[in-house]
Coordinates of C-alpha atoms in Angstrom, one line a residue:
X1 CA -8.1 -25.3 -19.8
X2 CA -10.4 -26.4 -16.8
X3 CA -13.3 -26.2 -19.0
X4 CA -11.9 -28.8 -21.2
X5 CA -11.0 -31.0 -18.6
X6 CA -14.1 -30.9 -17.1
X7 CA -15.9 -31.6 -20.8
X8 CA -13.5 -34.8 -20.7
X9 CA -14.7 -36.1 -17.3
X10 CA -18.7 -35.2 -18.6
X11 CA -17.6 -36.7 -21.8
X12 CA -16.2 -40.3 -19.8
X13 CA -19.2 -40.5 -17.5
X14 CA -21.9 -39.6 -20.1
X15 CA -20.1 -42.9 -22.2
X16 CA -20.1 -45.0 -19.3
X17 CA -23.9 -43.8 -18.4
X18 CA -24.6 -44.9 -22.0
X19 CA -22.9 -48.4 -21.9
X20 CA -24.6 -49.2 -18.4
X21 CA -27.8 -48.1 -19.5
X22 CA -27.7 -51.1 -22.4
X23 CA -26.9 -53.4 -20.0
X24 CA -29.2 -55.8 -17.9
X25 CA -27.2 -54.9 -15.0
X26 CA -27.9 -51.3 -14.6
X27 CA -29.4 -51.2 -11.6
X28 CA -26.6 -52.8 -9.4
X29 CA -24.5 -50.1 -11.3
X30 CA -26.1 -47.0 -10.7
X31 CA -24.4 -46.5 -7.0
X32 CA -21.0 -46.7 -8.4
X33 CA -21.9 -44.9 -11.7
X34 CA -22.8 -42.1 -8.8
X35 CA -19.3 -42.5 -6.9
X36 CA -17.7 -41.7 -10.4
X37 CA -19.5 -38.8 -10.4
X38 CA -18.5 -37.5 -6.9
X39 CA -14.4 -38.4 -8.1
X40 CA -14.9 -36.6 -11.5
X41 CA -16.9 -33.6 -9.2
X42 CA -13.8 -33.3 -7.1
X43 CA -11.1 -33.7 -9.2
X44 CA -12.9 -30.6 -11.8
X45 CA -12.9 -28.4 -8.6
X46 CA -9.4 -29.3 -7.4
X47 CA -8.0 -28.3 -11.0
X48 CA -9.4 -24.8 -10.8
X49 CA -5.6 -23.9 -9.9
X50 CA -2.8 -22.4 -11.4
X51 CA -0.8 -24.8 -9.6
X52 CA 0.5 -27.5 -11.7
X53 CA 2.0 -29.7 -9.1
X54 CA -1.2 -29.9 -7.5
X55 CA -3.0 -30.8 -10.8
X56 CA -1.0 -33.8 -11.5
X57 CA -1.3 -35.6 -8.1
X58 CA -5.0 -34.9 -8.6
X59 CA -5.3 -37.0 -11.7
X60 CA -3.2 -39.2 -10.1
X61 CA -5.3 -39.6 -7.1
X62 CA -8.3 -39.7 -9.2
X63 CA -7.2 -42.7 -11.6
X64 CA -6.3 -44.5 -8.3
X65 CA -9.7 -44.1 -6.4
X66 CA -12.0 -45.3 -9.5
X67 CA -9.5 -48.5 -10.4
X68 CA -9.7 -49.6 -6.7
X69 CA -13.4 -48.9 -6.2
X70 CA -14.5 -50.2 -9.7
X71 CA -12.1 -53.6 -9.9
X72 CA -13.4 -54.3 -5.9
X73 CA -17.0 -54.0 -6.6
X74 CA -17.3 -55.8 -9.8
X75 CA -19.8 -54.0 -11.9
X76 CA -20.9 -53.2 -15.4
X77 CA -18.0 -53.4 -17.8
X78 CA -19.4 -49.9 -19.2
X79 CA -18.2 -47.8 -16.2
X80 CA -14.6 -48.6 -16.9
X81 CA -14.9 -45.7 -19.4
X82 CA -14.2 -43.8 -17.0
X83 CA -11.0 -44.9 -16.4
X84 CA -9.9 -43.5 -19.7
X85 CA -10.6 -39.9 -18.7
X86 CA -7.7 -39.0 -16.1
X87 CA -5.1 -40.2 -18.1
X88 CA -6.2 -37.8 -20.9
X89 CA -6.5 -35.3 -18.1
X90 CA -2.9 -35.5 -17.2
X91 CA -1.8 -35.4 -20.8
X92 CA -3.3 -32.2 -21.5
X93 CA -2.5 -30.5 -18.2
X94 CA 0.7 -32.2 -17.4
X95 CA 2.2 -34.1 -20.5
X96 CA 3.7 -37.2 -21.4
X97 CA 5.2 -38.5 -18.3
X98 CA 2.7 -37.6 -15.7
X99 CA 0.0 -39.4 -18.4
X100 CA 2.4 -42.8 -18.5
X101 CA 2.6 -42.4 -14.7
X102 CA -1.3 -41.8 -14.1
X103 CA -2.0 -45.1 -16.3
X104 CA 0.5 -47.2 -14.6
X105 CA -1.0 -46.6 -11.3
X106 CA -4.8 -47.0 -12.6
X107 CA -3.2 -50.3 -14.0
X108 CA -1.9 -51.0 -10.3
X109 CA -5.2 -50.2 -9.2
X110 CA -6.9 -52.7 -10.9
X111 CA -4.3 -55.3 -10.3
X112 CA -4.5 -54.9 -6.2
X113 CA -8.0 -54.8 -5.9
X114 CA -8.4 -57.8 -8.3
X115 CA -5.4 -59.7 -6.2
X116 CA -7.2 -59.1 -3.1
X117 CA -10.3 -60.8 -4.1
X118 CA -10.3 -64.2 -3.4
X119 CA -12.6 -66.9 -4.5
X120 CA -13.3 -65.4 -8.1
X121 CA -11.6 -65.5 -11.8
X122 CA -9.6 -61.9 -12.0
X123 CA -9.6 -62.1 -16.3
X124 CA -12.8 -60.9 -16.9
X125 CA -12.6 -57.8 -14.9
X126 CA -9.0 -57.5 -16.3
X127 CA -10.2 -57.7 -19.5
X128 CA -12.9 -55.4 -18.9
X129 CA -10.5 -52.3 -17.6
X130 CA -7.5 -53.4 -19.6
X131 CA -8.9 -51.6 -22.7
X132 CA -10.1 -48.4 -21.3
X133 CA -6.7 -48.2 -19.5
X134 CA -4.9 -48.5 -22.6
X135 CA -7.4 -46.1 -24.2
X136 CA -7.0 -43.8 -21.7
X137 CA -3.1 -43.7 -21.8
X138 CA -2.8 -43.7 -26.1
X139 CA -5.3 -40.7 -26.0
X140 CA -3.7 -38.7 -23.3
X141 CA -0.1 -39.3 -25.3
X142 CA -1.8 -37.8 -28.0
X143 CA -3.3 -35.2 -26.2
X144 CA 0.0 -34.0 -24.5
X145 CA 1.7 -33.8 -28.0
X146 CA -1.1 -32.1 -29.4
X147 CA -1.1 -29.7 -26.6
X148 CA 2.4 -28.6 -25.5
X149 CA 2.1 -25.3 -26.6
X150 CA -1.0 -24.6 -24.5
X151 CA 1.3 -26.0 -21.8
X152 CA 4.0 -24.1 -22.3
X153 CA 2.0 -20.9 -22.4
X154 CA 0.6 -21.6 -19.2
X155 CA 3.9 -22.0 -17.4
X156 CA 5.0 -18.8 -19.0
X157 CA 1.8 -16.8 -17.6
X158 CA 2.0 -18.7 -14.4
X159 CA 4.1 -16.8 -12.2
X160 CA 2.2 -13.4 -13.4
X161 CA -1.0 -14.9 -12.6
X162 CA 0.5 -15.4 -9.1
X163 CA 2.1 -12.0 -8.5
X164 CA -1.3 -10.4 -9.3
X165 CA -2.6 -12.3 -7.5
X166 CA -1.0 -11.4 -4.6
X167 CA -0.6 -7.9 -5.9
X168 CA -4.5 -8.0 -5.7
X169 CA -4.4 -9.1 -2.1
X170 CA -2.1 -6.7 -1.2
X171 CA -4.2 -3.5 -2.5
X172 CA -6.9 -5.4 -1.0
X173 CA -5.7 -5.2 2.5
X174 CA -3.9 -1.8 2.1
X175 CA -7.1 0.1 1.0
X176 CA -8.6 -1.7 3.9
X177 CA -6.1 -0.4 6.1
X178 CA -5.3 -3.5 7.5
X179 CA -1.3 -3.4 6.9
X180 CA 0.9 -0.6 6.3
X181 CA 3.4 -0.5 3.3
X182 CA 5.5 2.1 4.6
X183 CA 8.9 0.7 5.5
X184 CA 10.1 3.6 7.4
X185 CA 6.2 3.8 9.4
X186 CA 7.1 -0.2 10.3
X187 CA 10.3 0.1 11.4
X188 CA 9.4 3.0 13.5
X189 CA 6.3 1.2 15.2
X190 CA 8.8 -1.6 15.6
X191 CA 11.4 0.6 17.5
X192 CA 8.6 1.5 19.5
X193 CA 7.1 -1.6 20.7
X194 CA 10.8 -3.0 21.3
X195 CA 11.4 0.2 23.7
X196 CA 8.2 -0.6 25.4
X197 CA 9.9 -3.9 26.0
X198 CA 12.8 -3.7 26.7
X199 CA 13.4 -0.1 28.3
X200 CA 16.0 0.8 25.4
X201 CA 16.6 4.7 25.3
X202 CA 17.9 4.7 21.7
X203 CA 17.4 2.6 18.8
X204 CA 18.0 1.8 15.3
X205 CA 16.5 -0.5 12.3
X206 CA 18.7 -1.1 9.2
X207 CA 17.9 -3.3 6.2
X208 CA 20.7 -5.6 4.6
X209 CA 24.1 -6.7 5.5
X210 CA 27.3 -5.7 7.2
X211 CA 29.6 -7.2 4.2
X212 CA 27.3 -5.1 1.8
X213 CA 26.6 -1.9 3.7
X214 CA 23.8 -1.2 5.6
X215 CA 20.9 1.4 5.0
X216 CA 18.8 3.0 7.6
X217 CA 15.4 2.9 7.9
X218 CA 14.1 4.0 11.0
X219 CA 16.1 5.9 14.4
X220 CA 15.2 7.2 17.6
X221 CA 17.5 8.8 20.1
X222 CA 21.2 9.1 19.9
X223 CA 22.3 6.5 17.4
X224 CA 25.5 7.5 16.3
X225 CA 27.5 4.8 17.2
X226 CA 24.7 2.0 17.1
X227 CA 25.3 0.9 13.3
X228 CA 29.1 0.0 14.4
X229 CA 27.7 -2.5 16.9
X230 CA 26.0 -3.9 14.6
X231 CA 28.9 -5.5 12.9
X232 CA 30.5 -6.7 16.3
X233 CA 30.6 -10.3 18.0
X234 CA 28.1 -9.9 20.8
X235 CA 31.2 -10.2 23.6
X236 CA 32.5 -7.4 21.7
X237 CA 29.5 -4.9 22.0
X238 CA 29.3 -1.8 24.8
X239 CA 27.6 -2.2 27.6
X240 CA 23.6 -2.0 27.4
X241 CA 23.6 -2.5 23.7
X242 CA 21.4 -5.2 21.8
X243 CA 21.2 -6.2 18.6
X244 CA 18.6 -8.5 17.0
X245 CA 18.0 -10.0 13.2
X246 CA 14.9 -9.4 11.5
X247 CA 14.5 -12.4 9.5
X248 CA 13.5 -12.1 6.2
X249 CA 11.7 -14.5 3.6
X250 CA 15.4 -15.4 2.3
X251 CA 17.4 -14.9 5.3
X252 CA 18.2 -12.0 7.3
X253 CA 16.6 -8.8 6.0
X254 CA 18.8 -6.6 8.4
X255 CA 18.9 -5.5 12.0
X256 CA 17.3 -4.0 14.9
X257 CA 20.0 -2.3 17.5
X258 CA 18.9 -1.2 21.0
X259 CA 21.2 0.7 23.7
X260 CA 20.2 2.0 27.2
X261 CA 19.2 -1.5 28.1
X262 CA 19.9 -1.7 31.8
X263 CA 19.3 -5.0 32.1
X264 CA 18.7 -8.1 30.2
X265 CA 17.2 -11.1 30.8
X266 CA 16.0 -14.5 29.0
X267 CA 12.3 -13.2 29.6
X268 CA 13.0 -9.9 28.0
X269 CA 15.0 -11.5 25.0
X270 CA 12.4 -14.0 24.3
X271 CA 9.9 -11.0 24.1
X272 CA 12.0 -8.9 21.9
X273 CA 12.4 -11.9 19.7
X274 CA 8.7 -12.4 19.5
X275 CA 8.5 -8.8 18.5
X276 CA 10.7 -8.3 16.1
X277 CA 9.1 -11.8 14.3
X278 CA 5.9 -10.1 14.2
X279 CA 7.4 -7.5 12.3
X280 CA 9.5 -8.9 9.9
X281 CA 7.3 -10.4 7.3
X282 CA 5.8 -7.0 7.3
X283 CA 8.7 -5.3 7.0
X284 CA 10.1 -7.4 3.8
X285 CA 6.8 -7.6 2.4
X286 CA 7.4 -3.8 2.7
X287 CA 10.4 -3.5 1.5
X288 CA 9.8 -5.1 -1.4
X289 CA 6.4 -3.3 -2.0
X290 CA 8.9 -0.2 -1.9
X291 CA 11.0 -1.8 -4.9
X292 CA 8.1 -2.3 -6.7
X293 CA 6.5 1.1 -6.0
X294 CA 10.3 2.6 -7.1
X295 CA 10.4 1.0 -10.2
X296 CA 6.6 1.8 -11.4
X297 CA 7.7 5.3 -10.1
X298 CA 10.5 5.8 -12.2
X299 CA 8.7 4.0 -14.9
X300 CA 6.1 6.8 -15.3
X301 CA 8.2 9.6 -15.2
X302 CA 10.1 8.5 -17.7
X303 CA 6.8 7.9 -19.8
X304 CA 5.6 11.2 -18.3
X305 CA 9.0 12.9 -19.9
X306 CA 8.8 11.2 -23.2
X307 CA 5.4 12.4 -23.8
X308 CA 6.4 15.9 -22.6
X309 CA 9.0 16.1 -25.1
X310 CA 7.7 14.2 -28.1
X311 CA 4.1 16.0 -27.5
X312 CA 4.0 19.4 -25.9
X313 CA 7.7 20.3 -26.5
X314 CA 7.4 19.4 -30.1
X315 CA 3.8 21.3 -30.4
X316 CA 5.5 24.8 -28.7
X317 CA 8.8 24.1 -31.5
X318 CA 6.4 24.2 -34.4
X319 CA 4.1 27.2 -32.8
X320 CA 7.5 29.6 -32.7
X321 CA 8.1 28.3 -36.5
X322 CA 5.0 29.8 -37.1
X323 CA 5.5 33.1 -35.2
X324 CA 9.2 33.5 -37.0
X325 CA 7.3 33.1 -40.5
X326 CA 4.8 35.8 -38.8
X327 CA 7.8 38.2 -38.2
X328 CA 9.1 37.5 -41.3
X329 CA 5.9 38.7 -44.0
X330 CA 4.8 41.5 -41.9
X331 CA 5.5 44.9 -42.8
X332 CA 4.1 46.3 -39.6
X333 CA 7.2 47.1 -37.0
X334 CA 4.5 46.7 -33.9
X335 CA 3.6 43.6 -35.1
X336 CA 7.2 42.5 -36.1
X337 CA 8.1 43.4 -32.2
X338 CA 5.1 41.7 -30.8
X339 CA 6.4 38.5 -32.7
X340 CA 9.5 39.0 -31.9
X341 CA 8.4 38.8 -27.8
X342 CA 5.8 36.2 -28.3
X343 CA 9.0 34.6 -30.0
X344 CA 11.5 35.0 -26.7
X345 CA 8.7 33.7 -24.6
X346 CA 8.1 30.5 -26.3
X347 CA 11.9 29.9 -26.4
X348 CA 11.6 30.1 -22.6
X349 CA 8.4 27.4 -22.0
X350 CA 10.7 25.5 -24.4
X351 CA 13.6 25.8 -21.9
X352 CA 11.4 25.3 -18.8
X353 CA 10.2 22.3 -20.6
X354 CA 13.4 20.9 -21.2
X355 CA 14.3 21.3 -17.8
X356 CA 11.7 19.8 -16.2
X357 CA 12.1 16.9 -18.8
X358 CA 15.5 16.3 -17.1
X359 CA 14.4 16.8 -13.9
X360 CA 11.7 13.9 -14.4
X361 CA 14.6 11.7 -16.0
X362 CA 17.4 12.6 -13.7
X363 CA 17.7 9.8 -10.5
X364 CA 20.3 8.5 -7.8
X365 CA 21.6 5.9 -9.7
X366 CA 24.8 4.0 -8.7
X367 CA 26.7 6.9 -7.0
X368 CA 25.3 8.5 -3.9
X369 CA 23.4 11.5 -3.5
X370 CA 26.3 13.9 -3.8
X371 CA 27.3 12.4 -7.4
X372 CA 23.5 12.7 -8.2
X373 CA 23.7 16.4 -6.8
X374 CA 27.2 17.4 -8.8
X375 CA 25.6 15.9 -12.3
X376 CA 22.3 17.8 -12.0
X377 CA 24.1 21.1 -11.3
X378 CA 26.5 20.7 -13.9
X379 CA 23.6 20.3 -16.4
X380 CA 22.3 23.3 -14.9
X381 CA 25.8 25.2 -15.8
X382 CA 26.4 23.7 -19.7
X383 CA 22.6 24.7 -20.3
X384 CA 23.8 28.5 -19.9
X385 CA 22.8 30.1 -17.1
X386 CA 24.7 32.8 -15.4
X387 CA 25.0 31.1 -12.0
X388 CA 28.1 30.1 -10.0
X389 CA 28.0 27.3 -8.2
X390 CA 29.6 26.0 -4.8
X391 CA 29.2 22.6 -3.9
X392 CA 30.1 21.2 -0.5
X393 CA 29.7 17.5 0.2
X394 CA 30.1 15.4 2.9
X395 CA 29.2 11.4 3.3
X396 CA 30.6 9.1 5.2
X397 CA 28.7 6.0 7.5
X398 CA 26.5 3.7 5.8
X399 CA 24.1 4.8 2.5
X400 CA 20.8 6.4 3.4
X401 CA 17.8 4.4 2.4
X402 CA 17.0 4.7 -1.6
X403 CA 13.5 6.2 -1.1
X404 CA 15.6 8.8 1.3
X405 CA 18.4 9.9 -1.2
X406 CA 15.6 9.9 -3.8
X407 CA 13.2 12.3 -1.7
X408 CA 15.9 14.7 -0.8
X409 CA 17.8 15.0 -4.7
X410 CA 13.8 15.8 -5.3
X411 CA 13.5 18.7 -2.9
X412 CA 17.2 19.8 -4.0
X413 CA 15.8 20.2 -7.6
X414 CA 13.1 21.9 -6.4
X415 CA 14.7 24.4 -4.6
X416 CA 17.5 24.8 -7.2
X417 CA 14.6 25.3 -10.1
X418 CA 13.3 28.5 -7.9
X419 CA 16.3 29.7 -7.3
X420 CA 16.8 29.5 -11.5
X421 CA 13.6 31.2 -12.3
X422 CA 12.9 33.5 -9.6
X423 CA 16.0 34.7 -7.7
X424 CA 18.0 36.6 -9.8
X425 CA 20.7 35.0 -7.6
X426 CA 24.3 35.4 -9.3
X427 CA 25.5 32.9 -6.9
X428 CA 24.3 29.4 -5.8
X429 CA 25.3 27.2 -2.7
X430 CA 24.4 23.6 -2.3
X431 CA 25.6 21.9 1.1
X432 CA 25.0 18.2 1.6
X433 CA 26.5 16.5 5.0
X434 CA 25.6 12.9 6.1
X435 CA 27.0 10.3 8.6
X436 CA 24.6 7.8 7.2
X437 CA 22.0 8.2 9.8
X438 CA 21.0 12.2 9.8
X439 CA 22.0 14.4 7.6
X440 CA 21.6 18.1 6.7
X441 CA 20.9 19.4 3.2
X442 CA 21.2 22.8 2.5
X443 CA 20.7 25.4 -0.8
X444 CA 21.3 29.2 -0.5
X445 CA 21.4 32.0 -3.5
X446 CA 22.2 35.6 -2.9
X447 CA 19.1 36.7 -4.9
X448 CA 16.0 39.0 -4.4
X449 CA 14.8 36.7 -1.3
X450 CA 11.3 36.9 -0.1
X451 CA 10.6 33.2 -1.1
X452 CA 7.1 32.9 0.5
X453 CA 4.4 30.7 -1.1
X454 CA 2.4 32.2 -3.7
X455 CA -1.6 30.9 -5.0
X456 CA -1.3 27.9 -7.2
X457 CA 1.9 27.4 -6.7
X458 CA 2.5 24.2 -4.9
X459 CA 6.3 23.8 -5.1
X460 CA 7.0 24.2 -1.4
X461 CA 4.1 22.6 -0.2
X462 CA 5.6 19.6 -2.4
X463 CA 8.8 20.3 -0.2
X464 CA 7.6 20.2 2.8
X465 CA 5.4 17.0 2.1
X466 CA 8.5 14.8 0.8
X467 CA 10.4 16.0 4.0
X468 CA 8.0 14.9 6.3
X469 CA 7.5 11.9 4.4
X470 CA 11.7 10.8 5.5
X471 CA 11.5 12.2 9.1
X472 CA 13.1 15.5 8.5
X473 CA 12.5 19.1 8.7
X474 CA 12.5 21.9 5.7
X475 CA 13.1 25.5 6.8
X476 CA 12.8 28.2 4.3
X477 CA 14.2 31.6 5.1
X478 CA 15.8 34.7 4.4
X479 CA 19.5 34.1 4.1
X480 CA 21.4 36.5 6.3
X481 CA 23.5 38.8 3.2
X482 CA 20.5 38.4 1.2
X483 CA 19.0 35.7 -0.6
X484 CA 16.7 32.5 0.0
X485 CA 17.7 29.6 2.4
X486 CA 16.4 26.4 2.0
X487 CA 17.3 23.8 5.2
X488 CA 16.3 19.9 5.6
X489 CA 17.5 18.4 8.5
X490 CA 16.9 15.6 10.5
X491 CA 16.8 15.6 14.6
X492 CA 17.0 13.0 16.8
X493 CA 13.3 12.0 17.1
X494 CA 12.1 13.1 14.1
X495 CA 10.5 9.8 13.1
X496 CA 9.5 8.8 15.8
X497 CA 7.9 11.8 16.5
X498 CA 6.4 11.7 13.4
X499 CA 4.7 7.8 14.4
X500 CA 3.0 9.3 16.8
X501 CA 5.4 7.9 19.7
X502 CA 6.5 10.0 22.7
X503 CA 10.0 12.0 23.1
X504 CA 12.0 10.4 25.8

């Protein structure tokens, strides 16, 4: 669309040009037919936008600077071509009530700086720019009919325009490495520069609200008790506690509690304040990012498991069709049996397949962890394996953080797969226990043991990655009566640590 509003402003100036040029008084013209060119100049390079607001006060703007200039100098009646071009701007860009609006205040335009001259007969400039005005506005009602749907379009692909733009500037400055998109990274660097501070021993950084639960992001030290204080009147709080909002794009994104503060002054709160400012634009901006990355996430794994099972699942299907119609014509018994085991084994990949096409599917939706934990071991039963299962659960406090829950039901399947296809285990025990800031998780079989890492097989590196990636620690062992046990736990510390800050 700029390029046709440019083409118009060419289009007006190139008729004025032509109209002066037949005239006697082109040479007094030619200054002002060059001031026309510097408006139309400006206004073309203040409509390469994808604002629309802006747009229209540009036309606006424009209409009003060539009526006043051209009605105060009187010139050539040629150059009030140009007054027909912004409101055919506006029509095409903005429609039919920013056009009627644009003419009325070229119209104005002319009338001011006409009724500020003195000494001279205003009707023949009026008569002059009348036409063009009228011109202008009857084309640029015609021009916003003829052009809604363009409009319409543009509003629709507005807002996407926007967000990549911004998702551009984003991946721009991450691959730069000049801001972090890690929520939990943030909120730890945060705790760290608010100790530094304040001379807090512990502390704590949760996103959202006390009404709707809050979820941790980020501890250090004993915090046990800190999320409670959150929730309390400030009177109300133990001694040496603080807590401070992070404020968010759209409010309060959640809360920052310190304790061991042995003393508090207006100096030390103003710099915590300053502090925790810095960080929360970073932190929402993070947080959101996190959304984002969660839902393109789960996007492709879903894509990921639909082309597993509508390609490579289907393929494997119609390869044992063709090894049962093998089995079935031969009169050999070797080959018959060799059939027969190339037979079992592809109705195992076909199982494996179909397990890993639940595993890619399955997620923490609405429940917590635990209910995410029972549903994926119960599909583990029905799909007839030998196993018994023991759950143990226990959650109280707040939620842990989505990208948490998410990481550990990850490792849990991971661990529970091995213990499927390689212990021999005839039992299975899963143990999840939170109090919504650590939390232990573990899983134990009574199988052949010996789970050490084997070439090309990357399933406890994986592990031990996601753990680290939530502060926590895996631990993989012999069980004591015999088996595998797998431990993830988190320890006072552990993200700090992991920042790269010091233990107390």
């Amino acid at each position: 669309m700029w390029r046709v509003t440019t083409a118009i402003r060419v289009f007006a100036l190139a008729l004025a040009t032509g109209i002066v040029l037949s005239d006697d008084r082109a040479g007094v013209s030619g200054p002002l037919l060059a001031a026309l060119g510097v408006i139309a100049a400006t206004g073309s390079a203040l409509d390469w936008t994808t604002d629309l607001r802006r747009t229209g006060w540009t036309a606006t703007a424009e209409m009003l600077l060539a009526a006043l200039m051209l009605a105060s100098a009187d010139p050539s009646a040629g150059l009030y071509a140009y007054l027909a071009a912004p409101p055919v701007v506006a029509g095409l860009r903005q429609g039919l009530v920013t056009t009627v609006n644009v003419a009325f205040v070229g119209a104005l335009g002319v009338l001011a700086a006409v009724g500020a001259a003195t000494g001279s007969d205003p009707r023949p400039q009026l008569i002059d720019a009348g036409p063009w005005v009228l011109s202008g506005l009857g084309a640029g009602l015609l021009t916003s009919w003829q052009s809604r749907s363009l409009r319409h379009l543009d509003a629709r692909r507005a807002p996407y325009e926007a967000a990549h733009h911004l998702m551009a500037q984003l991946h721009g400055l991450a691959r730069r490495r000049e801001v972090g998109l890690d929520t939990a990274q943030l909120a730890a660097d945060l705790e760290s520069h608010l100790r530094r501070a304040t001379g807090a021993t512990a502390s704590g950084v949760w996103t959202g609200s006390v009404e709707e639960g809050l979820v941790l992001l980020s501890s250090y030290g004993d915090t046990t008790s800190l999320a409670a204080e959150v929730g309390r009147p400030p009177e109300a709080r133990s001694p040496g506690v603080r807590v401070l909002p992070i404020q968010g794009t759209e409010g309060v994104l959640g809360f920052v509690a310190l304790s061991g503060v042995l003393r508090w002054n207006e100096e030390i709160g103003d710099k915590a304040a300053e502090v925790t400012d810095n960080f929360a634009l970073r932190i929402d901006t993070a947080v959101l990012f996190d959304e984002l990355r969660w839902m393109a996430t789960s996007e492709e794994r879903n894509r990921l498991a639909r082309e597993m099972h509508d390609g490579v699942a289907q393929e494997i299907v119609a390869l044992g069709y063709v090894v049962d119609e093998i089995a079935s014509i031969s009169d050999d018994p070797e080959a018959r049996a060799l059939a027969e085991g190339l037979r079992d084994e592809i109705s195992r990949v076909v199982g494996e397949l179909r397990y890993s096409i639940y595993d890619l599917r399955h997620t923490v939706s609405d429940h917590r962890l635990s209910g995410a934990l029972s549903e994926y071991v119960r599909e583990l039963v029905a799909t007839g394996t030998d196993l018994r299962v023991h759950l143990t659960f226990d959650e109280s406090g707040a939620p842990l953080s989505a990208r948490t829950e998410t990481e550990l039901l990850r490792i849990a399947q991971e661990a529970i797969s091995n213990v499927r296809r390689h212990s021999r285990a005839e039992n299975l025990w899963v143990t999840f226990v939170t109090d919504g800031v650590q939390f232990q998780l573990t899983i134990e079989d009574d199988g052949i043991g010996s789970a050490a890492p084997r070439d090309r097989h990357w399933g406890l590196q994986t592990m031990t990655e996601r753990a680290a990636g939530i502060g926590a620690v895996l631990e993989v062992c012999n069980r004591d009566h015999g088996g595998t046990r797998v431990h993830l736990s988190t320890h006072h510390h552990a993200t700090a640590a992991r920042e790269g800050t010091s233990r107390p």
